[in-house]
Short mmCIF file of C-alpha atoms in Angstrom, two decimals:
data_model
loop_
_atom_site.label_atom_id
_atom_site.label_comp_id
_atom_site.label_asym_id
_atom_site.label_seq_id
_atom_site.Cartn_x
_atom_site.Cartn_y
_atom_site.Cartn_z
CA MET G 1 103.54 170.25 85.20
CA ALA G 2 101.65 167.53 83.34
CA ILE G 3 101.76 167.52 79.54
CA ASN G 4 98.50 166.33 77.94
CA LEU G 5 99.14 164.40 74.73
CA GLU G 6 95.44 163.65 74.36
CA LEU G 7 94.86 167.20 73.13
CA PRO G 8 95.37 167.95 69.41
CA GLU G 9 97.52 171.02 70.10
CA VAL G 10 99.82 172.41 72.75
CA ALA G 11 99.12 175.68 74.54
CA ILE G 12 101.36 178.59 73.58
CA ARG G 13 104.25 179.54 75.86
CA GLU G 14 102.61 182.72 77.15
CA ASN G 15 99.73 180.66 78.56
CA ARG G 16 101.58 177.45 79.42
CA LEU G 17 104.80 178.78 80.92
CA GLY G 18 104.06 182.46 81.58
CA SER G 19 106.69 183.48 79.02
CA ILE G 20 107.26 187.15 78.24
CA THR G 21 108.68 189.28 75.41
CA GLY G 22 109.00 192.63 77.20
CA TYR G 23 111.36 193.42 80.08
CA GLN G 24 114.25 195.72 80.99
CA GLY G 25 116.32 195.47 84.17
CA THR G 26 118.95 193.01 85.37
CA ILE G 27 119.37 189.25 85.62
CA ARG G 28 119.02 189.38 89.40
CA ASP G 29 115.88 191.51 89.25
CA LEU G 30 114.41 189.11 86.70
CA GLY G 31 115.10 186.15 88.98
CA THR G 32 113.68 187.96 92.01
CA ARG G 33 110.48 188.75 90.13
CA VAL G 34 110.07 185.15 89.04
CA SER G 35 110.65 183.75 92.54
CA GLY G 36 108.27 186.32 93.98
CA CYS G 37 105.60 185.57 91.34
CA SER G 38 105.63 189.24 90.30
CA LEU G 39 107.00 188.92 86.75
CA GLN G 40 104.65 190.44 84.18
CA ASN G 41 105.05 191.12 80.49
CA LYS G 42 105.61 194.63 79.16
CA GLY G 43 104.02 195.50 75.85
CA ARG G 44 105.32 197.94 73.24
CA CYS G 45 103.39 200.82 71.74
CA PHE G 46 105.62 200.37 68.68
CA SER G 47 107.26 197.19 67.43
CA GLN G 48 108.99 195.92 64.31
CA ALA G 49 108.32 192.63 62.55
CA SER G 50 109.58 189.48 64.21
CA ALA G 51 109.73 185.77 63.38
CA CYS G 52 106.70 183.48 63.22
CA SER G 53 105.87 180.28 65.09
CA SER G 54 104.39 178.76 61.93
CA GLY G 55 107.68 179.19 60.08
CA CYS G 56 109.60 177.61 62.95
CA ALA G 57 107.31 174.57 62.99
CA GLN G 58 107.29 173.89 59.26
CA ASN G 59 110.99 174.55 58.75
CA TYR G 60 111.98 172.34 61.66
CA LEU G 61 109.80 169.44 60.53
CA SER G 62 111.03 169.80 56.94
CA GLY G 63 114.40 168.49 58.12
CA ILE G 64 113.04 164.96 58.68
CA VAL G 65 114.60 162.98 55.86
CA ASP G 66 111.58 160.86 54.86
CA ALA G 67 108.64 163.10 55.78
CA ALA G 68 106.74 165.79 53.90
CA VAL G 69 105.18 169.04 55.08
CA VAL G 70 102.01 170.59 53.67
CA ASN G 71 101.68 174.24 54.68
CA HIS G 72 97.98 175.17 54.61
CA ALA G 73 98.39 178.88 54.04
CA PRO G 74 98.80 181.69 51.52
CA ILE G 75 101.96 181.31 49.46
CA GLY G 76 103.77 184.02 51.43
CA CYS G 77 103.74 181.82 54.52
CA ALA G 78 106.03 179.41 52.70
CA GLY G 79 108.65 182.12 52.15
CA ASP G 80 110.70 180.91 55.11
CA SER G 81 111.15 177.55 53.38
CA ALA G 82 113.79 179.07 51.08
CA GLY G 83 116.07 179.62 54.06
CA ALA G 84 115.22 176.20 55.48
CA ASN G 85 116.07 174.63 52.12
CA GLU G 86 119.47 176.34 52.08
CA GLN G 87 120.24 175.17 55.62
CA ASP G 88 119.07 171.67 54.83
CA LYS G 89 121.32 171.43 51.76
CA TRP G 90 124.31 172.59 53.78
CA GLY G 91 123.55 169.97 56.42
CA ARG G 92 123.12 167.26 53.81
CA LYS G 93 126.45 168.12 52.26
CA VAL G 94 128.42 167.93 55.52
CA ARG G 95 126.70 164.62 56.35
CA GLY G 96 127.15 163.04 52.93
CA LEU G 97 123.40 162.74 52.35
CA GLU G 98 121.57 163.00 49.03
CA TYR G 99 121.61 166.60 47.81
CA ARG G 100 117.97 167.54 47.26
CA ASN G 101 115.29 170.06 48.17
CA ILE G 102 113.13 169.77 51.28
CA ASN G 103 109.75 168.07 50.87
CA ILE G 104 107.30 170.91 51.41
CA LEU G 105 104.15 172.04 49.58
CA ASN G 106 101.93 175.07 50.10
CA THR G 107 98.16 175.13 49.44
CA ASN G 108 98.26 178.72 48.13
CA MET G 109 95.16 179.98 49.94
CA VAL G 110 93.72 183.07 48.25
CA GLU G 111 90.98 185.59 49.09
CA GLU G 112 88.22 183.31 47.80
CA ASP G 113 89.37 180.57 50.18
CA THR G 114 88.87 182.82 53.19
CA VAL G 115 85.16 182.99 52.29
CA PHE G 116 84.41 179.48 51.02
CA GLY G 117 87.14 177.50 52.76
CA ALA G 118 89.97 175.48 51.24
CA VAL G 119 89.56 171.94 52.58
CA ALA G 120 89.46 170.60 49.01
CA LYS G 121 92.77 172.34 48.28
CA LEU G 122 94.25 170.87 51.43
CA LYS G 123 93.21 167.34 50.52
CA ASP G 124 94.62 167.70 47.01
CA ALA G 125 97.91 169.03 48.43
CA VAL G 126 98.23 166.09 50.84
CA ARG G 127 97.55 163.66 48.00
CA GLU G 128 100.14 165.43 45.86
CA ALA G 129 102.70 165.36 48.66
CA TYR G 130 102.25 161.61 48.99
CA ARG G 131 102.43 161.07 45.21
CA ARG G 132 105.45 163.30 44.70
CA PHE G 133 107.62 162.45 47.72
CA GLN G 134 106.39 159.00 48.85
CA PRO G 135 107.01 160.06 52.47
CA LYS G 136 106.62 157.90 55.56
CA ALA G 137 104.61 160.67 57.25
CA ILE G 138 102.96 163.95 56.28
CA PHE G 139 102.69 166.94 58.61
CA VAL G 140 100.07 169.63 57.88
CA THR G 141 101.02 172.99 59.36
CA THR G 142 98.39 175.65 59.92
CA SER G 143 98.62 179.41 59.40
CA CYS G 144 96.92 182.60 60.50
CA VAL G 145 94.46 182.39 57.59
CA SER G 146 93.51 178.74 58.02
CA GLY G 147 93.22 179.26 61.77
CA ILE G 148 91.09 182.42 61.60
CA ILE G 149 88.54 180.92 59.19
CA GLY G 150 88.39 177.74 61.29
CA GLU G 151 89.47 175.14 58.75
CA ASP G 152 88.70 171.65 60.09
CA ILE G 153 92.15 170.14 59.54
CA ILE G 154 91.52 167.13 61.76
CA SER G 155 88.42 165.97 59.90
CA ALA G 156 90.08 166.46 56.53
CA LEU G 157 93.03 164.29 57.56
CA ASP G 158 90.71 161.68 59.08
CA GLU G 159 89.01 161.30 55.70
CA LEU G 160 92.34 161.03 53.87
CA ARG G 161 93.63 158.25 56.11
CA GLU G 162 91.47 155.76 54.22
CA GLU G 163 93.49 156.35 51.04
CA ILE G 164 96.95 157.40 52.29
CA PRO G 165 98.69 154.71 54.36
CA VAL G 166 101.13 156.88 56.35
CA PRO G 167 100.67 159.03 59.48
CA LEU G 168 98.89 162.31 58.67
CA THR G 169 99.51 164.70 61.54
CA PRO G 170 98.18 168.24 62.07
CA VAL G 171 100.53 170.89 63.45
CA PHE G 172 98.63 173.79 65.01
CA CYS G 173 101.09 176.69 64.83
CA GLU G 174 99.12 179.76 63.75
CA GLY G 175 101.42 182.75 64.03
CA PHE G 176 98.83 185.16 65.45
CA LYS G 177 98.40 183.08 68.60
CA SER G 178 101.85 183.72 70.06
CA GLN G 179 104.48 186.44 70.02
CA ILE G 180 107.06 183.77 70.81
CA TRP G 181 108.29 181.88 67.79
CA ALA G 182 109.52 179.03 70.00
CA SER G 183 105.83 178.09 70.40
CA GLY G 184 106.21 176.74 66.86
CA PHE G 185 108.89 174.29 68.00
CA ASP G 186 106.53 173.09 70.74
CA ALA G 187 103.79 172.59 68.13
CA ALA G 188 106.16 170.56 65.95
CA PHE G 189 107.21 168.33 68.86
CA HIS G 190 103.58 167.91 69.98
CA ALA G 191 102.76 166.62 66.49
CA ILE G 192 105.68 164.16 66.63
CA LEU G 193 104.65 162.97 70.09
CA THR G 194 100.99 162.50 69.19
CA GLY G 195 101.38 161.23 65.64
CA ILE G 196 104.73 159.49 65.32
CA VAL G 197 106.25 158.30 68.63
CA LYS G 198 105.22 154.76 69.59
CA PRO G 199 105.29 153.03 72.98
CA PRO G 200 108.63 151.27 73.62
CA GLU G 201 109.10 147.63 72.71
CA LYS G 202 112.58 147.43 74.26
CA LYS G 203 115.21 149.67 75.82
CA THR G 204 118.38 150.58 73.91
CA ASN G 205 121.68 152.37 74.52
CA LYS G 206 120.55 155.33 72.42
CA VAL G 207 120.35 158.91 73.63
CA ASN G 208 117.91 161.32 72.00
CA LEU G 209 119.86 164.49 71.18
CA ILE G 210 117.56 167.39 70.31
CA ASN G 211 119.32 169.93 68.12
CA PHE G 212 118.91 172.17 65.08
CA ARG G 213 121.09 171.50 62.02
CA GLY G 214 124.54 171.79 63.60
CA SER G 215 127.75 170.19 62.46
CA ALA G 216 129.22 168.41 65.49
CA ARG G 217 127.74 165.00 64.67
CA GLN G 218 131.09 163.18 64.55
CA GLN G 219 132.43 164.75 67.75
CA ILE G 220 129.32 163.91 69.76
CA THR G 221 129.11 160.39 68.37
CA ALA G 222 132.73 159.77 69.37
CA MET G 223 132.24 161.32 72.81
CA LEU G 224 129.12 159.30 73.67
CA ALA G 225 130.73 156.10 72.36
CA GLN G 226 133.21 156.34 75.25
CA PHE G 227 130.25 155.83 77.60
CA GLY G 228 128.67 153.04 75.55
CA LEU G 229 125.98 155.34 74.17
CA GLU G 230 124.75 156.13 70.68
CA PRO G 231 123.08 159.45 69.77
CA VAL G 232 119.86 159.87 67.85
CA PHE G 233 120.13 163.36 66.34
CA MET G 234 116.70 164.89 66.06
CA VAL G 235 114.71 166.32 64.48
CA PRO G 236 116.57 167.44 61.35
CA TYR G 237 118.24 164.55 59.48
CA SER G 238 116.42 161.89 61.49
CA SER G 239 113.93 159.44 59.98
CA ILE G 240 110.33 158.74 60.93
CA ASP G 241 111.38 155.31 62.19
CA GLU G 242 114.04 156.85 64.45
CA LEU G 243 111.53 159.34 65.85
CA ALA G 244 108.95 156.60 66.40
CA ARG G 245 111.43 154.70 68.59
CA THR G 246 112.65 157.62 70.72
CA SER G 247 110.60 156.18 73.60
CA GLU G 248 113.09 153.28 73.72
CA SER G 249 116.10 155.51 74.42
CA VAL G 250 117.94 155.54 77.73
CA ALA G 251 117.79 159.35 78.02
CA THR G 252 117.08 162.61 76.20
CA ILE G 253 119.47 165.55 76.11
CA SER G 254 119.29 168.87 74.29
CA ILE G 255 121.67 171.43 72.84
CA CYS G 256 119.12 174.16 73.64
CA GLY G 257 116.82 174.31 76.63
CA THR G 258 114.27 176.41 74.76
CA LEU G 259 114.11 173.94 71.89
CA GLY G 260 114.23 170.63 73.73
CA GLY G 261 112.26 171.22 76.92
CA TYR G 262 108.80 170.30 75.67
CA PHE G 263 109.74 167.06 73.93
CA GLY G 264 112.19 165.98 76.65
CA ASN G 265 109.74 166.51 79.50
CA ALA G 266 106.83 165.00 77.57
CA LEU G 267 108.81 161.86 76.72
CA GLU G 268 109.81 161.55 80.37
CA GLN G 269 106.25 161.96 81.62
CA GLN G 270 104.67 159.71 78.99
CA TYR G 271 107.25 156.93 78.60
CA GLY G 272 109.68 157.29 81.48
CA VAL G 273 112.66 158.34 79.33
CA PRO G 274 114.75 160.58 81.65
CA TYR G 275 115.30 164.10 80.38
CA VAL G 276 118.70 165.56 81.29
CA LYS G 277 117.84 168.86 82.99
CA ALA G 278 121.19 170.58 82.87
CA LEU G 279 123.08 173.53 81.49
CA GLN G 280 123.72 173.29 77.77
CA PRO G 281 127.18 172.08 76.69
CA HIS G 282 128.73 175.43 75.78
CA GLY G 283 131.95 176.25 77.59
CA ILE G 284 133.49 174.42 80.53
CA THR G 285 130.79 174.81 83.18
CA GLY G 286 128.01 173.93 80.78
CA THR G 287 129.75 170.86 79.40
CA ASP G 288 130.73 169.68 82.87
CA ASN G 289 127.13 169.89 84.08
CA TRP G 290 125.65 168.41 80.88
CA LEU G 291 127.92 165.37 80.98
CA ARG G 292 127.64 164.79 84.72
CA GLU G 293 123.85 164.84 84.68
CA LEU G 294 123.84 162.40 81.76
CA GLY G 295 126.39 160.26 83.57
CA LYS G 296 124.15 160.02 86.63
CA ILE G 297 121.22 158.81 84.55
CA VAL G 298 123.16 156.13 82.64
CA GLY G 299 125.42 155.08 85.53
CA LYS G 300 128.67 156.27 83.95
CA GLU G 301 129.82 158.82 86.54
CA ALA G 302 133.41 157.56 86.79
CA ALA G 303 133.92 157.45 83.03
CA VAL G 304 132.47 160.94 82.69
CA GLU G 305 134.78 162.36 85.37
CA ALA G 306 137.81 160.80 83.69
CA TYR G 307 136.79 162.31 80.35
CA ILE G 308 136.21 165.76 81.87
CA LYS G 309 139.64 165.77 83.54
CA GLU G 310 141.41 164.66 80.38
CA GLU G 311 139.74 167.33 78.26
CA LYS G 312 140.32 170.14 80.74
CA ASP G 313 144.00 169.25 81.05
CA ARG G 314 144.34 169.18 77.27
CA ILE G 315 142.98 172.71 76.69
CA ALA G 316 144.41 174.38 79.82
CA GLY G 317 147.35 176.05 78.07
CA GLU G 318 145.41 177.54 75.15
CA LEU G 319 142.57 178.63 77.42
CA ALA G 320 144.97 180.52 79.69
CA GLU G 321 146.46 182.23 76.64
CA LEU G 322 143.03 183.29 75.38
CA ARG G 323 141.95 184.62 78.75
CA GLY G 324 145.03 186.80 78.90
CA LYS G 325 144.36 188.29 75.47
CA LEU G 326 140.60 188.78 75.95
CA LYS G 327 140.68 190.15 79.49
CA GLY G 328 138.99 193.53 79.70
CA LYS G 329 137.08 193.22 76.42
CA LYS G 330 133.40 194.13 76.66
CA ALA G 331 130.55 192.36 74.86
CA VAL G 332 126.79 192.47 74.36
CA VAL G 333 124.91 189.20 73.80
CA GLY G 334 121.58 188.97 71.96
CA MET G 335 120.03 185.54 71.30
CA GLY G 336 117.15 183.25 72.13
CA PRO G 337 116.87 182.81 75.91
CA SER G 338 118.72 179.52 76.38
CA PHE G 339 121.60 180.55 74.11
CA ALA G 340 121.74 184.10 75.52
CA HIS G 341 122.25 182.77 79.03
CA ASP G 342 124.69 180.13 77.77
CA TYR G 343 126.90 182.54 75.88
CA ILE G 344 126.97 185.08 78.70
CA ARG G 345 128.49 182.33 80.83
CA THR G 346 130.77 181.09 78.03
CA LEU G 347 132.19 184.53 77.26
CA GLN G 348 132.80 185.12 80.95
CA GLU G 349 134.85 181.91 81.00
CA LEU G 350 137.01 183.45 78.26
CA GLY G 351 137.59 186.57 80.35
CA VAL G 352 135.18 188.81 78.42
CA GLU G 353 133.03 191.24 80.42
CA ILE G 354 129.32 191.19 79.58
CA ILE G 355 127.91 194.70 79.75
CA TRP G 356 124.42 193.74 78.49
CA GLY G 357 122.45 190.59 77.76
CA ALA G 358 119.29 190.37 75.70
CA SER G 359 117.01 187.41 74.98
CA TRP G 360 114.25 187.22 72.39
CA HIS G 361 111.81 185.93 75.00
CA TYR G 362 112.01 184.62 78.56
CA ASP G 363 110.53 181.47 80.08
CA PRO G 364 110.03 181.74 83.87
CA GLN G 365 109.80 177.94 83.92
CA TYR G 366 110.02 174.92 81.64
CA ASP G 367 107.50 172.09 81.31
CA SER G 368 109.19 170.32 84.21
CA GLY G 369 107.90 173.10 86.47
CA GLN G 370 111.47 174.24 87.19
CA SER G 371 113.08 177.53 86.21
CA PRO G 372 115.68 177.34 83.42
CA GLU G 373 118.99 175.90 84.62
CA THR G 374 120.92 178.56 82.73
CA VAL G 375 119.18 181.36 84.62
CA ARG G 376 119.66 179.71 88.00
CA HIS G 377 123.39 179.49 87.28
CA LEU G 378 123.66 183.19 86.40
CA LEU G 379 121.73 184.14 89.54
CA GLU G 380 124.31 182.29 91.62
CA GLY G 381 127.13 184.35 90.09
CA THR G 382 128.67 187.44 91.63
CA GLU G 383 127.75 189.79 88.76
CA ASP G 384 124.32 191.32 88.25
CA ILE G 385 124.20 191.79 84.49
CA PRO G 386 121.94 194.40 82.83
CA PHE G 387 119.37 192.46 80.84
CA SER G 388 116.40 192.98 78.52
CA VAL G 389 113.82 190.84 76.76
CA ALA G 390 112.42 191.59 73.31
CA ASP G 391 111.22 189.52 70.35
CA GLN G 392 114.23 190.66 68.32
CA GLN G 393 113.24 194.32 68.15
CA VAL G 394 116.15 195.68 66.15
CA PHE G 395 115.40 199.33 66.86
CA GLU G 396 115.88 198.80 70.61
CA MET G 397 119.14 196.91 70.18
CA MET G 398 120.54 199.47 67.74
CA ASN G 399 119.84 202.27 70.19
CA LEU G 400 121.36 200.26 73.02
CA LEU G 401 124.48 199.24 71.08
CA ASN G 402 125.01 202.82 69.93
CA LYS G 403 125.04 203.94 73.57
CA LEU G 404 127.07 201.07 75.04
CA LYS G 405 129.63 200.84 72.21
CA PRO G 406 130.90 197.35 73.16
CA ASP G 407 134.03 195.81 71.72
CA LEU G 408 131.96 192.90 70.41
CA TYR G 409 128.39 191.83 69.69
CA ILE G 410 127.49 188.13 69.79
CA GLY G 411 124.16 187.17 68.19
CA ARG G 412 122.38 184.13 66.84
CA HIS G 413 120.13 185.66 64.19
CA PRO G 414 121.63 187.28 61.07
CA GLY G 415 118.82 189.83 60.94
CA MET G 416 120.21 191.44 64.09
CA THR G 417 123.92 190.72 63.78
CA VAL G 418 124.27 192.57 60.48
CA TRP G 419 122.93 195.76 62.06
CA ALA G 420 125.55 195.68 64.80
CA THR G 421 128.17 195.34 62.08
CA LYS G 422 126.78 198.43 60.34
CA LEU G 423 127.41 200.35 63.56
CA GLY G 424 131.08 199.42 63.29
CA ILE G 425 130.93 196.85 66.09
CA PRO G 426 132.76 193.56 65.40
CA SER G 427 130.05 190.91 65.44
CA ILE G 428 129.81 187.13 65.44
CA MET G 429 126.68 185.33 64.29
CA ILE G 430 126.30 181.95 66.02
CA GLY G 431 124.65 180.08 63.13
CA ASP G 432 125.82 176.63 64.21
CA GLU G 433 124.44 175.72 67.64
CA TYR G 434 127.59 173.68 68.29
CA THR G 435 129.77 176.79 68.28
CA ALA G 436 131.57 176.74 71.66
CA TYR G 437 130.33 173.17 72.21
CA GLY G 438 132.50 171.22 74.62
CA TYR G 439 136.03 171.90 75.74
CA GLN G 440 137.75 172.17 72.38
CA GLY G 441 134.79 174.17 71.11
CA LEU G 442 135.36 176.78 73.81
CA VAL G 443 138.95 177.22 72.67
CA ASP G 444 137.96 177.40 69.00
CA PHE G 445 135.30 179.97 69.82
CA GLY G 446 137.81 181.97 71.84
CA PHE G 447 140.14 182.25 68.86
CA ARG G 448 137.19 183.25 66.68
CA VAL G 449 136.40 186.05 69.13
CA LEU G 450 140.03 187.09 69.14
CA ASP G 451 140.10 187.17 65.33
CA ALA G 452 136.98 189.36 65.22
CA LEU G 453 138.47 191.82 67.70
CA THR G 454 141.88 191.89 66.02
CA ASN G 455 140.75 192.46 62.42
CA ARG G 456 138.25 195.34 62.42
CA ASN G 457 138.94 196.48 58.87
CA PHE G 458 135.70 195.24 57.34
CA VAL G 459 133.33 196.62 59.99
CA GLN G 460 135.12 199.98 60.04
CA LYS G 461 134.88 200.41 56.27
CA LEU G 462 131.28 199.21 56.17
CA SER G 463 130.08 201.52 58.95
CA ALA G 464 131.80 204.49 57.28
CA ARG G 465 129.80 203.92 54.09
CA VAL G 466 126.38 202.93 55.43
CA THR G 467 123.54 205.36 56.07
CA LEU G 468 121.43 203.97 58.89
CA PRO G 469 117.62 204.33 58.81
CA TYR G 470 117.67 205.30 62.49
CA THR G 471 117.87 209.07 62.98
CA ASP G 472 119.50 211.04 65.76
CA TRP G 473 115.98 211.58 67.14
CA TRP G 474 115.76 207.89 67.95
CA MET G 475 119.38 207.24 68.88
CA GLU G 476 119.32 210.00 71.50
CA GLN G 477 116.26 208.61 73.30
CA ASP G 478 116.17 205.96 75.99
CA SER G 479 116.52 202.55 74.39
CA PHE G 480 113.26 201.34 75.96
CA THR G 481 111.10 204.40 75.29
CA PHE G 482 108.38 202.29 73.68
CA LEU G 483 108.32 199.64 76.40
CA GLN G 484 105.04 200.26 78.20
CA ASP G 485 103.89 199.60 81.75
CA GLU G 486 103.56 196.00 82.78
CA VAL G 487 100.48 194.20 81.52
CA GLY G 488 99.00 190.88 82.50
#
């Protein structure tokens, strides 16, 4: 599927990939529907608030160390930046970087601006961002308000280029356009590809590693060094110069298929940088596949096989011990699609039974035209796991968890994980995307699971003292009562 970098914005996932946010069935049924071209989205006659693609775009781009972000929106749209600032400071601390706030400004659009426009405000904000931060690039993110009134962002930035000597790049990520917040990541990467990345001048030994703000920098650097490779961690904590030269890398890999697919496939199509289309490196199977596919691309198959054998031998004893202790435990997984599929597989490797999986959206295919590798792997397994898709609709998951009563809930978003805890279910929030990364990571994660299951004191006391907002009327109904008939 060709990616067009001549266009100023990327199509949302619903239109580009056929992605959905409403489904209830099983993994095997989901795969059958996709292969038979019969998968359709199910709407909801009631839904709770979810995340926003605009917030994902601006928060992700705010992690670039020498760039600035101007959010052309009402001040409330910059609310997510508080969380991004906290994450960024944590990441700076563990990396030994300067401890400072993220470089982000908001144009504070008000009611008057929706009538008369706010291009003048936008220009002043871009000028102020350049004066205050002296960035090497400025990204302007849009919002529902600026999109609905039709603000001409491109023309405004064209006029400013005469006075501001750094790339000024629009990021079209209006939240009302998509129910899938991952569309915001695509918008951010499209802006980087169209405004920052330059054609290659030479080829290097670098590997583009697309991630969030995780902590495994040292481990991955040491691992890739064994194969004569050097990682470029992107986008958070990378520089504009590093991003500009990603076209010179020998390959691109990602810690999350949902996050990295657009950039990886676009860089491959535009500049011939191979994108490693593999499982993500969580657990044994995922890490095996991730490394082997990278090894094929860079011609290091023998070295990769030697490394895999050494690592598997090293953890064999502890892994066997964990499997014995976790056998028979039941878990529910709720995460973004790539991570949901990854952690279903990873928990199974630890001996945990998955009694339900949920993803916050589902992509029938990636921009390569292929279905997600993680889904294909689960379809090849012997178990047909009950599965649902929802854009983090807490009310559905609370109803479901109350009925299933698993031993453990594994989530990736604190807004959901805390509710499982209030039900008295031991829960683990996967904040760091490198949790369960690699062979040692699987063992470390296994002991974390064991700790959560062994010490239930906190969740038991909390659940005994919390009054839930969900009444018996709701908890007694079918979990998917408000999931409507399939719609196009």
